[in-house]
Amino acid sequence: MQDTKQTIMITGAGNGIGRAALMHFHGLGWRVIGLDLDDNALSELRETLPGDTALLLACDVGKEKPVAEAFESIADWIGEDAIHCLVNNSGIADPYSGPLEDLSLEKWQAWIDASLTAAFLVSRSAIPFLRRAAGNGGSASVVNISSTRAVMSEPESYAYASAKGGLDALTHAMAVTLGPDIRVNAIRPGWIETGPWQKKEDRSNPDHRDIDRDQHPVGRIGEPQDIAEAIQYLHEAGFVTGQHLNVDGGMTVKMIYEH
């Protein structure tokens, strides 16, 4: 059976950027597959998204066995259809690990696994489904959600920056290996306010200061919808692969001096 609808798969889909991207593409008429550790967040989404257009699975995407089990369910749900776009968005949101001399290997590994290892494991399992989309004459792409912290840092963010820097490297390595059938790009979000896109119990709408907005050349802090639209652009941009797109309101190109 040939695809009649496009399908997107998003990790870290329960809250924040992942949740916004899931709802954005579902609103465009796509079928959506969402993976997240937070099943409570996924349960909220299940209440609003029909089961024939949305598959939402609790999964630790940084571990091999849970990913393999999730793809068994995905294969049953998709049947002979395909995945057209994979968004590797999972990660630990808090970038601050404390002093390097106090950082345990266990905590270091948690940051690496949640973002970089997860992208490897999920991409590895998704490739056959993405190739199926390309084989049917459609567009197949992967979008890795990196961070501007892959190329710039605040103090004590070693593990987070390393995970995102590794994700940048994985992006160009995948692009040259999987092309021309599958294009692979990365988005580096800057300051994105995800408070309104959390599950109900964690939802917030922070009131930012003028100084917070003014340090962005566009005059505002980013929203998850900005990233969802960038994902859509990269999926549709057929001559773009192996790229790292900063979506940060221009913050990384503005020199900031405290006076």
C-alpha angles and dihedrals in degrees: 000000000000122000116266094177133037119247128209126192119204129185119208086030099150100079144011121357093000093053092048092048091049092052093043094056094040087055089055090057098260124140109241134210116194128188124189141147090230104082091175089062090047090050089060090053092047089059091062105030120071115240093234091060102033133047112188117185132182105229140154096226092190092069126073102222097049090049092051091049092048091053090053088060091043092052091052092049096046097042108181094345127101146239110242100183132023119195114196098201105143121119146118105283097207107082098189118099101167125235115351092231089059097044111112122217089239093058092042090053092049091061092045094047096046093056115014103028090042092054090051095048096044094043091050091055094040098052096086090052091047091049088052089059091050091047090055090057095259134121119270123190145159122215117193116201104222125159141239082247087076087076104024134033150201117211120286099017097115101132096042093048091047092051092050093043088053090049089055090053092046088053097060092039091054092044095058092042102044099039142140092027096043125032118207126198138158134224120211106203118200123197104345118176105221099169096106090049099058126103113279098266093052099037119127141161107212120206105228125207125247089247090057092055096039095059087067114078089218089057100239145069118259126261129211089247088066089061093044090056091048090053089052091050094051092048092052097041100094096184095051122091138140091026133136111214117200110214099181109119089258093295096134093058096048118092108223122198122179111226 
